[in-house]
Coordinates of C-alpha atoms in Angstrom, one line a residue:
M1 CA 119.7 128.6 178.6
S2 CA 116.2 126.7 178.9
W3 CA 114.0 127.5 182.0
D4 CA 113.4 124.8 184.5
P5 CA 109.7 123.5 184.8
Y6 CA 110.5 121.9 188.1
A7 CA 111.5 125.4 189.7
S8 CA 108.5 127.0 188.0
L9 CA 106.2 124.5 189.9
G10 CA 108.5 124.8 193.0
V11 CA 108.9 120.9 193.1
S12 CA 112.1 118.8 192.9
R13 CA 113.1 116.5 190.1
T14 CA 112.0 113.5 192.1
A15 CA 108.4 115.0 192.6
T16 CA 105.5 112.4 192.2
A17 CA 102.6 113.1 190.0
D18 CA 100.4 113.9 192.9
E19 CA 103.1 116.4 194.1
I20 CA 103.3 118.1 190.8
R21 CA 99.4 118.3 190.4
R22 CA 99.1 119.8 193.9
A23 CA 101.9 122.4 193.3
Y24 CA 100.0 123.4 190.1
R25 CA 96.7 123.6 191.8
S26 CA 98.4 125.9 194.6
L27 CA 99.9 128.1 191.8
A28 CA 96.7 128.3 189.8
K29 CA 94.6 129.2 192.6
E30 CA 97.1 132.1 193.5
L31 CA 98.1 133.4 190.0
H32 CA 95.0 132.9 187.8
P33 CA 94.2 136.1 185.8
D34 CA 90.6 135.8 186.9
V35 CA 92.1 135.8 190.6
R36 CA 94.6 138.6 190.0
P37 CA 93.5 140.6 187.1
N38 CA 95.6 143.3 185.2
D39 CA 98.6 141.5 187.2
K40 CA 101.1 141.0 184.3
V41 CA 103.8 139.4 186.6
A42 CA 101.2 136.9 187.9
E43 CA 99.8 136.3 184.4
D44 CA 103.5 135.4 183.1
K45 CA 104.3 133.2 186.3
F46 CA 100.7 131.5 185.6
K47 CA 101.5 130.7 181.9
R48 CA 105.0 129.3 182.8
A49 CA 103.5 127.2 185.5
T50 CA 100.9 125.8 183.1
A51 CA 103.5 125.0 180.5
A52 CA 105.6 123.4 183.2
F53 CA 102.4 121.4 184.5
N54 CA 101.7 120.3 180.7
L55 CA 105.2 118.9 180.3
L56 CA 105.5 117.2 183.8
S57 CA 101.9 115.9 184.1
D58 CA 102.4 113.4 181.0
P59 CA 104.8 110.7 182.0
V60 CA 106.0 110.3 178.5
T61 CA 107.1 113.9 178.0
K62 CA 108.4 114.0 181.7
Q63 CA 110.8 111.1 180.9
R64 CA 111.8 112.4 177.6
F65 CA 112.5 116.1 179.4
D66 CA 114.4 114.1 182.4
R67 CA 116.7 112.3 179.8
G68 CA 117.5 115.3 177.9
E69 CA 115.7 114.5 174.7
I70 CA 113.5 117.7 174.8
D71 CA 114.0 120.9 176.4
A72 CA 111.3 122.6 178.8
D73 CA 109.6 124.1 175.7
G74 CA 109.3 120.7 174.1
N75 CA 112.0 121.2 171.4
E76 CA 113.7 118.3 170.3
R77 CA 117.3 118.2 171.0
M78 CA 118.3 115.3 168.9
A79 CA 118.1 115.7 165.1
F80 CA 117.3 113.2 162.5
N81 CA 117.5 113.0 158.7
S82 CA 115.7 111.5 155.8
R83 CA 118.4 109.0 154.8
P84 CA 117.9 105.2 155.0
R85 CA 119.2 105.0 158.6
Q86 CA 116.3 106.9 159.8
Q87 CA 114.9 104.0 161.8
G88 CA 117.0 104.7 164.8
A89 CA 116.1 108.2 164.7
R90 CA 112.7 107.4 165.2
Q91 CA 113.1 106.9 168.9
H92 CA 114.1 110.7 169.4
A93 CA 112.2 112.7 166.8
G94 CA 109.1 114.7 168.1
A95 CA 106.8 113.0 170.5
G96 CA 103.1 113.2 170.2
A97 CA 102.5 114.9 173.6
G98 CA 104.5 117.6 175.5
P99 CA 103.9 121.1 177.1
G100 CA 101.7 121.7 174.2
A101 CA 99.7 118.3 174.1
G102 CA 98.2 119.2 177.5
A103 CA 96.7 116.8 180.0
G104 CA 95.1 113.6 178.7
A105 CA 96.6 114.1 175.1
G106 CA 99.6 111.8 175.6
P107 CA 99.6 108.0 176.1
G108 CA 100.5 108.3 179.7
A109 CA 98.1 106.7 182.1
D110 CA 98.5 109.3 184.8
A111 CA 98.1 112.4 182.6
F112 CA 95.5 115.0 184.1
D113 CA 92.8 117.3 182.7
L114 CA 93.3 121.0 183.3
G115 CA 89.5 121.3 182.8
D116 CA 89.1 119.2 186.1
I117 CA 91.5 121.2 188.0
F118 CA 90.1 124.5 187.0
S119 CA 86.5 123.2 187.6
D120 CA 87.7 122.5 191.3
L121 CA 89.2 125.6 191.8
F122 CA 86.8 128.0 190.5
G123 CA 83.7 125.9 190.3
P124 CA 81.5 123.8 187.7
G125 CA 81.0 125.3 184.4
F126 CA 84.5 126.9 184.4
G127 CA 85.4 124.7 181.7
G128 CA 89.3 124.9 182.0
A129 CA 89.4 128.3 180.2
G130 CA 88.1 131.0 182.5
R131 CA 86.8 134.3 181.6
G132 CA 90.3 135.1 180.2
G133 CA 90.7 131.8 178.1
Y134 CA 93.9 131.0 180.1
G135 CA 93.0 127.2 180.0
R136 CA 93.3 127.3 176.3
M137 CA 96.8 127.3 175.0
R138 CA 98.7 126.8 171.7
G139 CA 100.8 123.5 171.2
R140 CA 104.3 123.7 171.4
D141 CA 106.6 124.0 168.4
M142 CA 108.8 120.9 167.7
R143 CA 112.1 121.5 166.1
F144 CA 114.0 119.0 163.8
T145 CA 117.1 118.9 161.5
L146 CA 116.7 117.3 157.9
E147 CA 119.6 116.4 155.8
I148 CA 119.0 116.9 152.1
D149 CA 121.2 116.2 149.0
F150 CA 122.8 119.1 147.2
L151 CA 120.7 118.6 144.2
D152 CA 117.4 118.8 146.1
S153 CA 118.6 122.2 147.6
I154 CA 119.0 123.4 144.1
N155 CA 116.1 122.1 142.4
G156 CA 113.5 121.6 145.3
A157 CA 112.2 118.3 146.2
R158 CA 109.3 116.7 148.5
R159 CA 110.5 114.5 151.4
R160 CA 108.8 112.5 153.8
I161 CA 109.9 112.3 157.6
S162 CA 108.6 110.0 160.2
L163 CA 108.1 111.0 163.8
A164 CA 108.4 109.1 166.7
E165 CA 104.5 108.3 167.3
G166 CA 104.4 107.1 163.8
R167 CA 103.0 110.1 162.3
T168 CA 104.7 111.3 158.8
L169 CA 105.1 114.9 157.6
D170 CA 105.5 115.5 153.9
V171 CA 108.1 118.4 153.6
A172 CA 108.1 120.7 150.4
I173 CA 111.7 121.8 149.9
P174 CA 111.7 125.0 147.8
A175 CA 114.4 125.4 145.0
G176 CA 117.4 127.4 146.1
V177 CA 117.5 126.6 150.0
E178 CA 120.8 126.6 152.0
T179 CA 122.1 125.0 155.1
G180 CA 120.6 126.7 158.2
Q181 CA 117.4 127.6 156.4
V182 CA 114.4 126.7 158.5
L183 CA 110.9 125.6 157.0
R184 CA 107.9 126.2 159.3
L185 CA 105.1 123.5 158.8
K186 CA 102.0 125.4 160.3
N187 CA 100.1 123.4 162.8
Q188 CA 102.4 120.2 162.7
G189 CA 103.8 120.5 166.1
G190 CA 102.5 119.5 169.4
P191 CA 98.6 119.4 169.9
G192 CA 97.1 122.6 171.8
V193 CA 95.5 122.6 175.2
Q194 CA 92.0 122.5 176.0
G195 CA 91.1 123.2 172.2
G196 CA 93.9 125.5 171.6
P197 CA 95.7 125.5 168.2
A198 CA 98.5 123.0 167.6
G199 CA 102.1 124.3 167.4
D200 CA 104.3 124.3 164.3
A201 CA 107.1 122.0 163.1
L202 CA 110.4 123.9 162.6
V203 CA 112.7 121.9 160.2
E204 CA 116.2 123.1 159.8
L205 CA 117.8 122.0 156.6
N206 CA 121.6 120.8 156.4
V207 CA 122.6 120.4 152.9
R208 CA 125.0 117.5 152.3
P209 CA 128.1 118.6 149.9
H210 CA 128.2 117.3 146.4
A211 CA 131.0 115.1 144.8
F212 CA 131.9 118.0 142.1
F213 CA 129.5 120.8 142.2
R214 CA 129.9 123.5 144.7
R215 CA 127.7 126.7 145.3
E216 CA 128.6 130.2 145.5
G217 CA 125.7 132.5 145.9
Q218 CA 123.3 131.8 143.2
D219 CA 125.9 130.3 141.0
V220 CA 127.2 126.7 140.7
H221 CA 130.9 126.1 140.0
M222 CA 132.6 122.8 139.0
D223 CA 135.9 121.6 137.6
L224 CA 135.9 119.6 134.4
N225 CA 138.4 117.3 133.2
I226 CA 139.2 117.2 129.4
S227 CA 141.6 115.3 127.4
L228 CA 144.9 117.0 125.5
T229 CA 143.1 116.2 122.0
E230 CA 139.9 118.0 123.0
A231 CA 141.9 120.9 124.6
V232 CA 143.9 121.3 121.4
E233 CA 141.5 120.7 118.8
G234 CA 138.2 121.7 120.6
A235 CA 135.3 119.5 121.1
K236 CA 132.0 119.4 122.1
I237 CA 131.2 117.1 125.1
Q238 CA 128.4 116.5 127.6
A239 CA 128.8 118.2 131.0
P240 CA 126.8 117.7 134.1
T241 CA 124.6 120.5 135.5
P242 CA 122.1 120.4 138.4
G243 CA 119.4 120.0 136.0
G244 CA 121.0 117.3 133.9
P245 CA 123.6 117.0 131.3
V246 CA 124.1 119.7 128.4
T247 CA 126.3 119.9 125.5
L248 CA 129.5 122.1 126.2
T249 CA 131.6 123.7 123.4
I250 CA 135.4 123.5 124.3
P251 CA 137.2 126.2 122.2
A252 CA 140.2 125.0 120.2
G253 CA 143.4 125.7 122.2
S254 CA 141.7 125.7 125.7
N255 CA 144.2 125.3 128.7
T256 CA 143.9 124.4 132.3
G257 CA 142.0 127.2 134.3
K258 CA 140.0 128.2 131.5
T259 CA 136.4 128.8 132.6
L260 CA 133.2 128.7 130.5
R261 CA 130.0 129.8 131.6
L262 CA 126.5 128.0 131.2
K263 CA 124.1 130.8 131.5
G264 CA 120.8 130.1 133.6
K265 CA 122.1 126.8 135.0
G266 CA 122.7 127.8 138.4
V267 CA 120.5 127.7 141.4
A268 CA 116.9 127.2 140.5
G269 CA 117.6 128.8 136.9
Q270 CA 118.4 132.1 138.3
G271 CA 122.3 132.0 138.6
D272 CA 124.8 130.6 136.2
Q273 CA 127.0 127.4 136.3
F274 CA 130.9 128.0 135.7
V275 CA 133.0 125.2 134.3
R276 CA 136.8 125.4 135.0
L277 CA 138.6 123.3 132.5
Q278 CA 141.6 120.7 133.7
V279 CA 143.6 119.3 130.9
V280 CA 144.5 115.6 131.8
L281 CA 147.0 113.3 130.2
P282 CA 146.2 109.8 129.9
E283 CA 147.4 107.7 132.9
N284 CA 149.5 105.6 130.7
V285 CA 151.5 107.8 128.3
D286 CA 152.4 105.3 125.3
D287 CA 155.2 105.6 122.9
D288 CA 153.2 107.3 120.1
L289 CA 152.9 110.4 122.6
K290 CA 156.5 110.5 123.6
K291 CA 157.6 110.3 120.1
F292 CA 155.0 113.3 119.0
V293 CA 156.2 115.3 121.8
K294 CA 159.9 114.9 121.0
K295 CA 159.0 116.0 117.3
W296 CA 157.0 119.2 118.7
P297 CA 158.5 122.4 117.5
K298 CA 161.2 123.6 119.7
R299 CA 159.4 126.9 120.6
D300 CA 159.0 128.5 124.1
Y301 CA 156.1 126.5 125.3
T302 CA 157.2 126.8 129.0
P303 CA 154.4 128.1 131.1
T304 CA 154.8 131.1 133.4
R305 CA 155.4 129.9 136.8
P306 CA 155.6 132.1 140.0
A307 CA 159.3 133.0 141.2
G308 CA 160.7 131.2 144.2

């Protein structure tokens, strides 16, 4: 469960910008590590109060938090994908300022400068960092969900995603990724505070299912329809693979359920592709086929069926 930045500052959710600033000044004066050195509890409370102030002092991120679009750490609650309907998601994907963006980094007119606060508290020249460097903070990580096609997950791809503030990110999708895998884009998250490093963008992948391919480990499986003639006489046909069509040899006398292996045609060229044959009769059985079946030698061609 996410922590409450309002509680960390000791203010209500209806607190004004001035009340938020005063609350943080009071806590910083009490808890700053330069005031209470070697006090781990006070240091942790100070860091949490600073993160809360960074979130709530910027009107944009404060409103997004209040609406439930981001959590207290600035992580996105709403996912987006790279499909054409992405325009609607632009409203919710990563904001340019947040806990990591720091005072003055976002577009809000009422944003504050931590350097000014620390200079007021500890005197000119403090510079917002202090002897322990606690004004300089790493930006927040930003989390997203990206939907990708099955073939992109097998072969790898590059996709461009757009963020709410108009910034774009180019995402290199490695071959062989799976649903739930998270890609870390270093320094592509929220900007740092007082010259601190930017956070990272964490992109969780969601692989859309394919019309006929399915993945099992490093292998790819599919069912392939063949005609009665191809099954009886054998044939060479074009079979799809994630890397493109290949020629597949159908042995004479093949039956439904026979599985052929295409070596090295699985995930990222490491696994194999398994093709399960399905013998399919024509939709319209003509008189010639009916006559042929009637003349078929009267042998026991009845397939074995489970009892009951």
